[in-house]
Tab-separated table of C-alpha atoms and ligand atoms in Angstrom:
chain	number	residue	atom	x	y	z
F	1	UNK	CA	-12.346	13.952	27.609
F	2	UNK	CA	-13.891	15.374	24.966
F	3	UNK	CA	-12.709	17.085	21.844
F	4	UNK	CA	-13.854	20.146	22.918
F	5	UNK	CA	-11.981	20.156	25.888
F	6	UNK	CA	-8.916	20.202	23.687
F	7	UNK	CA	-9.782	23.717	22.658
F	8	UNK	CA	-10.252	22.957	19.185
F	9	UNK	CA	-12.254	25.204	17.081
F	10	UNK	CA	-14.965	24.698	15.237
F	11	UNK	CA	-14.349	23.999	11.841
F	12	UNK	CA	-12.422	21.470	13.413
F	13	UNK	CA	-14.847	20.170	15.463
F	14	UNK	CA	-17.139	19.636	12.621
F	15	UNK	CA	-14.975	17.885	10.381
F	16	UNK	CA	-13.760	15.589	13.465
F	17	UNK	CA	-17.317	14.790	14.412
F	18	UNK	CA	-18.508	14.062	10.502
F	19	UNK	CA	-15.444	11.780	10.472
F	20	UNK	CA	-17.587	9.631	13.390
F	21	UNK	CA	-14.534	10.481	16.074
F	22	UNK	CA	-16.807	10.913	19.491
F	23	UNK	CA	-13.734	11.378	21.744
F	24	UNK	CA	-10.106	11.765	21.379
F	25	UNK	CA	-7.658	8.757	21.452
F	26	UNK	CA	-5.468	8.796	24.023
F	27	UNK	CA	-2.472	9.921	22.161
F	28	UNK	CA	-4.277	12.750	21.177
F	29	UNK	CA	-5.499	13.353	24.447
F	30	UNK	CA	-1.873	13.697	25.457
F	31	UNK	CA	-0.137	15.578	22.331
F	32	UNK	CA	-2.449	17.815	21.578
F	33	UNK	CA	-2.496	19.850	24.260
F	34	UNK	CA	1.748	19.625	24.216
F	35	UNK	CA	1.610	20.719	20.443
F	36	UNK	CA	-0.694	23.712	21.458
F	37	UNK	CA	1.927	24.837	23.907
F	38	UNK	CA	4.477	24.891	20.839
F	39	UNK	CA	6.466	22.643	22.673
F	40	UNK	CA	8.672	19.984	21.119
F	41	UNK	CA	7.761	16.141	21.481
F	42	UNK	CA	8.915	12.932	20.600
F	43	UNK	CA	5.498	10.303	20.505
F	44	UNK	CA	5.857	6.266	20.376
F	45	UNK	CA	3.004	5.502	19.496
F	46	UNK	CA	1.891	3.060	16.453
F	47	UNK	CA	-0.248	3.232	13.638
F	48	UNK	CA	-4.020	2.380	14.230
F	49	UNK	CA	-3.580	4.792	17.651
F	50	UNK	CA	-4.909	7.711	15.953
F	51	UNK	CA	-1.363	9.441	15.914
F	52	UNK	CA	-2.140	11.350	12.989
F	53	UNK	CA	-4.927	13.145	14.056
F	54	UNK	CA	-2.636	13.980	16.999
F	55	UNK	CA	-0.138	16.174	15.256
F	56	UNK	CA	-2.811	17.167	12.037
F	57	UNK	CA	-5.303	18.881	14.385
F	58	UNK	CA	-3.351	20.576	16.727
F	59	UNK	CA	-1.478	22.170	13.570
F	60	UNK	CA	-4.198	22.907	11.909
F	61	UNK	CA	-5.424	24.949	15.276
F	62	UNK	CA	-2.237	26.897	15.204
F	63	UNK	CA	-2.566	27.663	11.418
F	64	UNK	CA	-6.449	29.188	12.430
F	65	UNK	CA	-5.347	31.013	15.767
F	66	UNK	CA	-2.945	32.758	12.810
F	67	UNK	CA	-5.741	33.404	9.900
F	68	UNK	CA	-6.211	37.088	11.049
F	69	UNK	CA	-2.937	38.281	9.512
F	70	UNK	CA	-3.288	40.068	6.437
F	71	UNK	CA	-3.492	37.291	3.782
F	72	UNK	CA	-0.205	37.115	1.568
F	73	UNK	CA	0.651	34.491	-1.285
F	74	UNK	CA	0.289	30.914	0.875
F	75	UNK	CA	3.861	29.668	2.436
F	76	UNK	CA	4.299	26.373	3.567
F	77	UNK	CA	3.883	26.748	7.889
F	78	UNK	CA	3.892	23.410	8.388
F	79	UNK	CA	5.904	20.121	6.910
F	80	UNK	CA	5.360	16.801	7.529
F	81	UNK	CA	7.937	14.087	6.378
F	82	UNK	CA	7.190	10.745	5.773
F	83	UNK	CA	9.156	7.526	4.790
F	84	UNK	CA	6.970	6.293	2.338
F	85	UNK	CA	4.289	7.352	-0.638
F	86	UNK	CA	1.624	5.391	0.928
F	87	UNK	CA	2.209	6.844	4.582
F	88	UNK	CA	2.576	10.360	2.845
F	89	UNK	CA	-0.902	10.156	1.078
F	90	UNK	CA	-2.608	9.045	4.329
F	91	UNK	CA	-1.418	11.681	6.405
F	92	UNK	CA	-2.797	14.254	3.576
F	93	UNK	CA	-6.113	12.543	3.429
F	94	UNK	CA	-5.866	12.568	7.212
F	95	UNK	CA	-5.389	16.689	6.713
F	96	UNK	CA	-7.693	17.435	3.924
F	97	UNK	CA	-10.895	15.413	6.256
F	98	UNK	CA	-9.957	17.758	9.368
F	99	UNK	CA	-9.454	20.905	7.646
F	100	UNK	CA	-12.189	20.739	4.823
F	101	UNK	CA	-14.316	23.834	6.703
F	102	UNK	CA	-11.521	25.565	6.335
F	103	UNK	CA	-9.352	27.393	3.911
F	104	UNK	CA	-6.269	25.888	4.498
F	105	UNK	CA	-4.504	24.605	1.505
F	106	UNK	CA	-2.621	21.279	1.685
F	107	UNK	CA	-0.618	19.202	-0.708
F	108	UNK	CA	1.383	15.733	-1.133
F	109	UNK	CA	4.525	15.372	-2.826
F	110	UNK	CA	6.535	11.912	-2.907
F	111	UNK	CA	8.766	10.162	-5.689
F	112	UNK	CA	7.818	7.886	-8.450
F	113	UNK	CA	5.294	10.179	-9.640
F	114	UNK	CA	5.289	12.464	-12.422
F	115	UNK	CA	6.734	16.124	-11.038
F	116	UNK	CA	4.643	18.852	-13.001
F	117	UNK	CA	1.721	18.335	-11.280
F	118	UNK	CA	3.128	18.550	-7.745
F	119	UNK	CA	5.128	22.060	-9.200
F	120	UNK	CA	1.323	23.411	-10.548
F	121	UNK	CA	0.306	22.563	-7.161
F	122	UNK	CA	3.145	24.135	-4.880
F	123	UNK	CA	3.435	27.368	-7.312
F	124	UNK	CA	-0.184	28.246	-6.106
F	125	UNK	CA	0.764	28.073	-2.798
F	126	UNK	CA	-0.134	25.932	0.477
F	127	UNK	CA	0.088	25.873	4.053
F	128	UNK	CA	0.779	22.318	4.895
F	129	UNK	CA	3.044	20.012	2.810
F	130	UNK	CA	2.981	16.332	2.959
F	131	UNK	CA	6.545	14.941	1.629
F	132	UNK	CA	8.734	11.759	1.206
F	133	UNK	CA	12.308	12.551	2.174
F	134	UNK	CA	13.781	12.202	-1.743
F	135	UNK	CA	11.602	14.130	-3.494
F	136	UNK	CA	11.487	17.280	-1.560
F	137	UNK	CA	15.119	17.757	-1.019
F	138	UNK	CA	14.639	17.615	-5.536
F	139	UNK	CA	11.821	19.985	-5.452
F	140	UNK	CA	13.846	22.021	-2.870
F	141	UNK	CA	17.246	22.227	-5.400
F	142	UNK	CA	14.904	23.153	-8.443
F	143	UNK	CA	13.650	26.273	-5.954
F	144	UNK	CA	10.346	24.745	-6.171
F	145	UNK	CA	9.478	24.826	-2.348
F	146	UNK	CA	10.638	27.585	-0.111
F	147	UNK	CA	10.939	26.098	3.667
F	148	UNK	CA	12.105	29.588	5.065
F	149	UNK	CA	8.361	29.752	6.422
F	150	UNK	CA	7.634	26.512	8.494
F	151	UNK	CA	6.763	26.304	11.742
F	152	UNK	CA	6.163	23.254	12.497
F	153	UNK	CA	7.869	20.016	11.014
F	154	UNK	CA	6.638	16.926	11.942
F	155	UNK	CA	8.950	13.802	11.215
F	156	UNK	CA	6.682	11.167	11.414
F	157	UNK	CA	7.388	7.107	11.379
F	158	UNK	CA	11.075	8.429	12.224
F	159	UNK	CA	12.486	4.870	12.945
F	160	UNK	CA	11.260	3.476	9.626
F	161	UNK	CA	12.357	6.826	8.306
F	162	UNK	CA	16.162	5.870	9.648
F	163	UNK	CA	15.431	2.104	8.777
F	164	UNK	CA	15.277	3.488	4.877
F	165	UNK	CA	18.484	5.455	5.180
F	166	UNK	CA	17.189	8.627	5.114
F	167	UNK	CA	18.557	10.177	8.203
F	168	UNK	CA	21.023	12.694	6.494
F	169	UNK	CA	17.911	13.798	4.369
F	170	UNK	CA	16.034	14.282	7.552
F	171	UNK	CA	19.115	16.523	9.013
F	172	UNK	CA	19.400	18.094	5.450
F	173	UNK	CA	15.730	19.390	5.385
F	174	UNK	CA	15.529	20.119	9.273
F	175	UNK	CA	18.471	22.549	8.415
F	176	UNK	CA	16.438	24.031	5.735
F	177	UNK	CA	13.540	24.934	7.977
F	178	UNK	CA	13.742	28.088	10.264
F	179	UNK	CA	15.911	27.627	13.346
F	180	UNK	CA	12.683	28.458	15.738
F	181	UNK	CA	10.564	26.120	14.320
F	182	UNK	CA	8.855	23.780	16.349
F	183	UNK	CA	10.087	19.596	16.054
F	184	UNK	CA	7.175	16.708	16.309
F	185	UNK	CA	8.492	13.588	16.430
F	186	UNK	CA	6.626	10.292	16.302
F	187	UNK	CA	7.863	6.944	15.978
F	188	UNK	CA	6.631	3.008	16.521
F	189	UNK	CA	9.642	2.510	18.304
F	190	UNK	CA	12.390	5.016	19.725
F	191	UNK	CA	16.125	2.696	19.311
F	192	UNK	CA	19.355	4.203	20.288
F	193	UNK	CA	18.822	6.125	16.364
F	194	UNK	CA	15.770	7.457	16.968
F	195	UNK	CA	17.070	8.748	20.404
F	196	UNK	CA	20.319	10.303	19.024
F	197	UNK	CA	18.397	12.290	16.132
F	198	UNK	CA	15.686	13.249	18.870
F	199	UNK	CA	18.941	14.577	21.106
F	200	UNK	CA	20.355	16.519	18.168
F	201	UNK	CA	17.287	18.325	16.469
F	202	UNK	CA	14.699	18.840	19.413
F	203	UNK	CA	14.935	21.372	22.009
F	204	UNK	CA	13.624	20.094	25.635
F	205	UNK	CA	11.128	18.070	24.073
F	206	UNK	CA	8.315	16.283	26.076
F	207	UNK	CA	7.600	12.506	25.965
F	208	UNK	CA	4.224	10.687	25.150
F	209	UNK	CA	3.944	7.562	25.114
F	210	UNK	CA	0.880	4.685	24.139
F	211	UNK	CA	1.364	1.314	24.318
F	212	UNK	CA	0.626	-0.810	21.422
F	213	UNK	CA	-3.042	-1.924	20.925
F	214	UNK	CA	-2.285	-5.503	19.412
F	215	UNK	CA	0.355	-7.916	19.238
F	216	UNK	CA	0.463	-8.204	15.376
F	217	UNK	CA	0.293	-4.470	14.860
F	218	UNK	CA	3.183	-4.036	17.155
F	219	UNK	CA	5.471	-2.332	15.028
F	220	UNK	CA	3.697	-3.112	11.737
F	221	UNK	CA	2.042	-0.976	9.437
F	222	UNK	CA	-0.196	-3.444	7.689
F	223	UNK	CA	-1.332	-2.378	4.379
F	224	UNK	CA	-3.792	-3.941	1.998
F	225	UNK	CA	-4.139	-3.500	-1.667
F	226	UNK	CA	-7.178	-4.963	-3.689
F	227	UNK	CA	-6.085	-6.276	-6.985
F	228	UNK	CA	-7.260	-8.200	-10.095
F	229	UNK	CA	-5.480	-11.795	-9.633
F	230	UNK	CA	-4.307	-10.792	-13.121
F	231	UNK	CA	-2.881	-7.913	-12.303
F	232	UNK	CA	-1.012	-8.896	-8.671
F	233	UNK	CA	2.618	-9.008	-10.857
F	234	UNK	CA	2.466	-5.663	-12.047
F	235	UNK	CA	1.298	-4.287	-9.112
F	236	UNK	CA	4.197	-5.798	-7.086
F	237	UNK	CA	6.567	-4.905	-9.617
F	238	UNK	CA	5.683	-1.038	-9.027
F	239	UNK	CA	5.117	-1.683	-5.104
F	240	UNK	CA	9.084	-3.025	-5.569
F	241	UNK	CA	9.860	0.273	-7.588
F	242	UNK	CA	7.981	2.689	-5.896
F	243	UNK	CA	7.477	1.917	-2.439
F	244	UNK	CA	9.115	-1.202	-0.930
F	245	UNK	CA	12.533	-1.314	-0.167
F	246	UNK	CA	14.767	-3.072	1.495
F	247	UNK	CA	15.426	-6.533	2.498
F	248	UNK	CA	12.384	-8.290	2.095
F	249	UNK	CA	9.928	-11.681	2.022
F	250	UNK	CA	7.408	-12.229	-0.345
F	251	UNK	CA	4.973	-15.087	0.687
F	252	UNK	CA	3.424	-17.087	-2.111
F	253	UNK	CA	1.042	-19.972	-1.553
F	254	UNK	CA	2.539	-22.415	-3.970
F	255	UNK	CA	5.611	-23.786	-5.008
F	256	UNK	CA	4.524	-22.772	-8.866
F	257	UNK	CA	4.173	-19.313	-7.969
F	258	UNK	CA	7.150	-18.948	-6.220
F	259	UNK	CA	8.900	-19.723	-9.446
F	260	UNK	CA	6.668	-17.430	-11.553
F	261	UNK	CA	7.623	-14.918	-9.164
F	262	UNK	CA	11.142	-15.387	-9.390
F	263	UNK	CA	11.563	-15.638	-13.006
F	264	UNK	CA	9.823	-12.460	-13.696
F	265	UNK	CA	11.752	-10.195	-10.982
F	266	UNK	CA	14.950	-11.203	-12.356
F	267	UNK	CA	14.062	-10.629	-15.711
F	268	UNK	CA	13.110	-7.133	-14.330
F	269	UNK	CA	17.045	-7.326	-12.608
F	270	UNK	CA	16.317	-7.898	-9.104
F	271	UNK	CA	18.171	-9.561	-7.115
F	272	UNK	CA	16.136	-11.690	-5.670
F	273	UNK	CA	16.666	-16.362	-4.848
F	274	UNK	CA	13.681	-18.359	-3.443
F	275	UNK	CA	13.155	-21.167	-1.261
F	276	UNK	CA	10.204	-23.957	-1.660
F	277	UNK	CA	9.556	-27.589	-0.485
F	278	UNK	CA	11.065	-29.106	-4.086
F	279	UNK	CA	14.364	-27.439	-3.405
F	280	UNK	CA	17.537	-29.452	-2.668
F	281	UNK	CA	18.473	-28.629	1.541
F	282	UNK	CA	21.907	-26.988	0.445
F	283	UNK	CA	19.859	-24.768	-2.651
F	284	UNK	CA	17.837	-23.472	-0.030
F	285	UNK	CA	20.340	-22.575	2.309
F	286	UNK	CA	22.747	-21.195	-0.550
F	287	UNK	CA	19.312	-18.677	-0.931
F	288	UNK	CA	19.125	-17.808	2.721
F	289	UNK	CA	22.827	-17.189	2.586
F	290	UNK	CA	22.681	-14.681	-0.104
F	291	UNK	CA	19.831	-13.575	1.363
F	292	UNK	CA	21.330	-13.256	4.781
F	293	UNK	CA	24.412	-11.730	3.451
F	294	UNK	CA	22.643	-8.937	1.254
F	295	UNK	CA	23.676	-10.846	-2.131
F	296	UNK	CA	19.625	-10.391	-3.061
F	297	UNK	CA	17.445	-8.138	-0.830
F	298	UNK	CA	14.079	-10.504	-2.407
F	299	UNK	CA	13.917	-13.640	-1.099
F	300	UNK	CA	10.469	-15.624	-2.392
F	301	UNK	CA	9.253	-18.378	-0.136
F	302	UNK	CA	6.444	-20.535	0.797
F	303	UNK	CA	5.301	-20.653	3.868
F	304	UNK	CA	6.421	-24.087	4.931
F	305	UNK	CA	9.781	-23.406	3.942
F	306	UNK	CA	10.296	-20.178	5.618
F	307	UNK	CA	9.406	-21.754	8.692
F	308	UNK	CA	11.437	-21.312	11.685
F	309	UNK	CA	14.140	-19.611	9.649
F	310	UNK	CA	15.634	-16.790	11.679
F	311	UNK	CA	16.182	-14.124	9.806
F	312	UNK	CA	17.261	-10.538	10.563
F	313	UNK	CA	16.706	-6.784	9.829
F	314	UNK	CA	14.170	-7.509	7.431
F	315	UNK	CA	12.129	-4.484	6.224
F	316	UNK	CA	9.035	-5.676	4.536
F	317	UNK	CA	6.681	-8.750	4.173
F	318	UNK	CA	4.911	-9.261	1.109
F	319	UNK	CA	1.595	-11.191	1.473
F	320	UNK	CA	1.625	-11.922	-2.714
F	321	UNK	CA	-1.297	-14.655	-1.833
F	322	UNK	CA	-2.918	-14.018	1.367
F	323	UNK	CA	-2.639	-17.161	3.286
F	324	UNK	CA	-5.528	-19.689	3.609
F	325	UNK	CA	-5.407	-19.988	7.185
F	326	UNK	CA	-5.234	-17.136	9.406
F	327	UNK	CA	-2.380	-17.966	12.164
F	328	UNK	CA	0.018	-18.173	9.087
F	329	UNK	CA	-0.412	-14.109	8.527
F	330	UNK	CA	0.687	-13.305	11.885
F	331	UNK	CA	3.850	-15.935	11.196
F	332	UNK	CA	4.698	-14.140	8.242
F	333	UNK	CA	4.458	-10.664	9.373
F	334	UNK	CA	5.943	-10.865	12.458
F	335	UNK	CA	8.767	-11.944	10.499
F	336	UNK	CA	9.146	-8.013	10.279
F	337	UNK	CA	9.643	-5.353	12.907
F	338	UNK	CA	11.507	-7.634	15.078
F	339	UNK	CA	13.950	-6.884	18.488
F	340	UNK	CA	11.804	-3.301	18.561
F	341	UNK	CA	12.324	-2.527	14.681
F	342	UNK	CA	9.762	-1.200	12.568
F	343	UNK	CA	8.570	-3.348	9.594
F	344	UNK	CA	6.025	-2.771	6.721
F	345	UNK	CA	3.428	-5.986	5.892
F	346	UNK	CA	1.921	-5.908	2.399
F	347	UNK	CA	-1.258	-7.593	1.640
F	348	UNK	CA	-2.085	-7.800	-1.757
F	349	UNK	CA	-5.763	-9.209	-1.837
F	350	UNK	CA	-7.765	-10.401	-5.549
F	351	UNK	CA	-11.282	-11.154	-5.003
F	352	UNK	CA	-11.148	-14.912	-4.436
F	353	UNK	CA	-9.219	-14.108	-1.152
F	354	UNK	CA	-11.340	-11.893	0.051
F	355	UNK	CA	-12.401	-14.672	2.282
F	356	UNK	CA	-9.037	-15.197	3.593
F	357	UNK	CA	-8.561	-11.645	4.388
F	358	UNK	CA	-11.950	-11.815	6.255
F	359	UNK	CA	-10.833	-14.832	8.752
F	360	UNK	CA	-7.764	-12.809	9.108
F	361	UNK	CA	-8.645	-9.333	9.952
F	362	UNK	CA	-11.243	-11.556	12.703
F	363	UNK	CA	-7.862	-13.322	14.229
F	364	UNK	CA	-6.012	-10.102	14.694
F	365	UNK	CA	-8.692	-7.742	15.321
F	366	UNK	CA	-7.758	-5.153	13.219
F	367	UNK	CA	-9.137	-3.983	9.725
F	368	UNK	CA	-5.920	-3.841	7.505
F	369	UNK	CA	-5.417	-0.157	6.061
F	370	UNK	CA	-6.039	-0.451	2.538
F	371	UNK	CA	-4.335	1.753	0.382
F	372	UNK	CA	-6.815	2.896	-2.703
F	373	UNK	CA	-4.143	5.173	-4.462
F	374	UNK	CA	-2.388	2.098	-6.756
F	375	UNK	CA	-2.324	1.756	-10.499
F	376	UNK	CA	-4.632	-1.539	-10.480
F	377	UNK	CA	-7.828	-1.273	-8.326
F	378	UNK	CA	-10.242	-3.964	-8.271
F	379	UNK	CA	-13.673	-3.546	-8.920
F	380	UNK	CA	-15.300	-3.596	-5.504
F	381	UNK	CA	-18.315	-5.565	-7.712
F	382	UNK	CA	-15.440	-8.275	-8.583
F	383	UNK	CA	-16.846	-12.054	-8.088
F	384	UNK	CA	-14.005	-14.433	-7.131
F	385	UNK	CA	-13.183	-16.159	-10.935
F	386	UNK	CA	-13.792	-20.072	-10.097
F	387	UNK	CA	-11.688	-21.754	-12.461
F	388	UNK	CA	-13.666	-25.455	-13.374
F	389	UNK	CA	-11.460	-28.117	-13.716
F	390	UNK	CA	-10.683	-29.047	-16.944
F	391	UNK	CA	-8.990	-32.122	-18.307
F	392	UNK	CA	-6.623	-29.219	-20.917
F	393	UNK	CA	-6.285	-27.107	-18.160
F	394	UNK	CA	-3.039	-25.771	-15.495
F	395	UNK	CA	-2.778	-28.449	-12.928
F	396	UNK	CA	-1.884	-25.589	-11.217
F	397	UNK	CA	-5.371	-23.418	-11.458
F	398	UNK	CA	-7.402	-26.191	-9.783
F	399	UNK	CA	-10.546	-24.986	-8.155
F	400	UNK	CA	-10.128	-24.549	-4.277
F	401	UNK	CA	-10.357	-28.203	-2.081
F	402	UNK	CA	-13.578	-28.026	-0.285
F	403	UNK	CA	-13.040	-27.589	3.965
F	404	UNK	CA	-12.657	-31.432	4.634
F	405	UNK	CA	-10.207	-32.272	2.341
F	406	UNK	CA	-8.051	-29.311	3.345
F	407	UNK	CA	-8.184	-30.491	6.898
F	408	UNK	CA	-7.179	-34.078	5.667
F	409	UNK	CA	-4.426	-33.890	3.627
F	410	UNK	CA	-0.930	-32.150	4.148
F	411	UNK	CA	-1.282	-28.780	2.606
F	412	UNK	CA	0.377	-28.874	-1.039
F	413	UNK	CA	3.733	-26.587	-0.606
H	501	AMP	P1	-3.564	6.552	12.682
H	501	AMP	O1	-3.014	5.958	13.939
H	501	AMP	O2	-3.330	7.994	12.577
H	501	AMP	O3	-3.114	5.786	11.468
H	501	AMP	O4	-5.176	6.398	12.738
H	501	AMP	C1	-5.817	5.160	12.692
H	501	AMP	C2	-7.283	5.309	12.387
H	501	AMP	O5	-7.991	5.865	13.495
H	501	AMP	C3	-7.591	6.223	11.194
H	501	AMP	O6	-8.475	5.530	10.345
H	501	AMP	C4	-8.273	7.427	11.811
H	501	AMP	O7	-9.243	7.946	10.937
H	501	AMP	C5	-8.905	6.855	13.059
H	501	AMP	N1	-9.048	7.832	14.166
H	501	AMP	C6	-8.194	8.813	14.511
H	501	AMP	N2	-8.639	9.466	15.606
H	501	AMP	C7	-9.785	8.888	15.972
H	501	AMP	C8	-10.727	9.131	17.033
H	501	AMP	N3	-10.542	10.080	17.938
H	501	AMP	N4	-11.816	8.326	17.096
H	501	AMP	C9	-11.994	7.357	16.198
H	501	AMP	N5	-11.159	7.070	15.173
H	501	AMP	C10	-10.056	7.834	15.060
């Protein structure tokens, strides 16, 4: 099948085609046409199927069909929600690729970020708006959107969406739309939650499914950051304000950093406990009690020590240090998004591990989905710093151990 066949028009058809898409994925060979029909559907399908592009160009072929009315002042027609500022800003970069031959106005709007710019943006007036939960039900109470016009709302990554807590904020603002509109649902995963919303909101929806296309993607969204070494604290301390929530792991390499770690996110009042190789047995399972019992929702660990440790419900991985060998990535994210929940993997990725991140992406066959928008970019041009052994210096910023010796001797968590 061929994009054409979809009954797409052109300005779509050229932006698809620059983006290098030569045929539709199957779930948008299978939604689109549903979406078209204006009927209601509930997708499983992950991320890395092409699920946006499902719901984005189908809406953006209804908004077209519509262009001949008389132009008035922009209203929002369509409104996608999305659990997370990362997710949100991908689905509008998704939208602004497919509808730039077009005059279609789109815009993003999530929490943690200043508000007066978003206001500037929505007082002009757009057709599409891309929005976390929390900060559109405050732009909606300030009278700053008007959702008496949408058409279509899309609630997208709805079982992370209900992993987060947000479901009365979904019902709240899917009481806010029109009564008519039309409901796209797509999830990772449809549990009994997902099911129950589905039943209560959608009107005889239709069912796509697509299986998953890899075993570590299963119900991951793996997301990689590039980051000075220097700056990997700061940026996890705003990925911890902004973005992750949650119960969650963060991996470090070494028994040093997992320390570091741990004394600066309690002097920033998490509430956080770690576990390495140099704790006592019963410190280490005091952590995973607290852990287990929601005492702290951080828990920092190595990877030796995690090992084997079941633990439940856990929302997010944190790959702080990208692991040196490959296999251990899949360990530690599939430490998330188990028994059919969904689970978020962060990779945060200086230049010296850019290596590692190579050797990985080869094991799982994917190419991790790196998110640009962050407050400390690396230079693309970075070189990995080599630190040269000193006599003064860190026993702890030793240069890497050359292949041989790695494969030698135990590793040193
Ligand atoms: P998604 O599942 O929406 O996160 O999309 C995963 C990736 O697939 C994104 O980088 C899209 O740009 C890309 N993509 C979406 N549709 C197609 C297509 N028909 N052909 C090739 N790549 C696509």
């Amino acid at each position: 099948m061929s994009f054409k066949d979809l009954k797409l028009s052109k300005p779509l058809l050229r932006a698809v085609a620059e983006a290098g898409y030569d045929n539709p994925t199957l779930v948008q060979e299978k939604t689109i046409p549903l979406i078209l029909d204006k009927k209601d559907v509930i997708v499983s399908a992950q991320t890395g199927t092409g699920k946006t592009a499902a719901f984005a160009l189908p809406i953006l072929q209804s908004l077209l069909d519509k262009q001949d009315a008389p132009k008035k002042g922009k209203t929002i027609k369509a409104l996608i929600v999305s659990p997370t500022r990362e997710l949100a800003i991908q689905i509008e970069d998704n939208f602004k690729t497919y509808c730039k031959h077009t005059n279609l106005r789109t815009t993003v709007v999530f929490g943690g970020a200043s508000l007066e710019p978003q206001k500037d943006t929505l007082k002009k007036g757009v057709d599409i708006l891309i929005a976390t939960p929390g900060r559109l039900l405050d732009l909606h109470k300030q009278d700053l959107v008007n959702l008496d016009y949408v058409e279509t709302l899309v609630l997208d990554e709805a079982d992370l969406m209900l992993d987060m807590g947000f479901i009365d904020d979904v019902r709240k603002i899917e009481r806010l739309c029109t009564k008519e509109k039309q409901i796209l649902l797509f999830s990772a995963t449809i549990p009994h939650k997902v099911e129950q919303l589905a039943n209560s909101i959608l009107t005889t929806p239709e069912r796509v499914e697509v299986a998953q296309n890899s075993s570590t993607s299963k119900n991951v969204a793996q997301l990689l950051y590039f980051v000075p070494k220097k700056s990997k604290i700061e940026l996890c301390l705003h990925l911890l304000r902004n973005t992750i929530k949650g119960n969650i792991i963060i991996f470090r390499r070494t028994k040093y950093g997992v320390d570091k770690l741990e004394k600066t996110l309690l002097n920033n009042d998490y509430k956080v406990d770690s576990i390495h190789g140099d704790k006592s047995q019963t410190s280490r399972q005091d952590a995973l009690n607290r852990f287990k019992t929601g005492e702290v929702n951080i828990l920092i660990a190595t990877d030796v020590a995690a090992r084997g440790i079941d633990i439940n419900d856990l929302d997010a991985v944190v790959n702080f240090d990208l692991p040196n060998v490959p296999e251990t990535y899949v360990h530690r994210i599939g430490r998330t998004a188990r028994a059919g929940n969904t689970g978020m993997a962060y990779s945060l990725c200086s230049a010296d591990e850019k290596s590692y991140l190579k050797t990985i992406q080869q094991l799982i066959q994917i190419q991790l989905d790196v998110i640009e928008d962050h407050p400390y970019p690396l230079d693309p041009k970075a070189e990995p710093i080599i630190h040269k052994s000193k006599k003064t210096g860190s026993k702890h910023r030793k240069g890497r151990k050359s292949e041989a010796s790695k494969k030698k001797k135990k590793r040193w968590y």
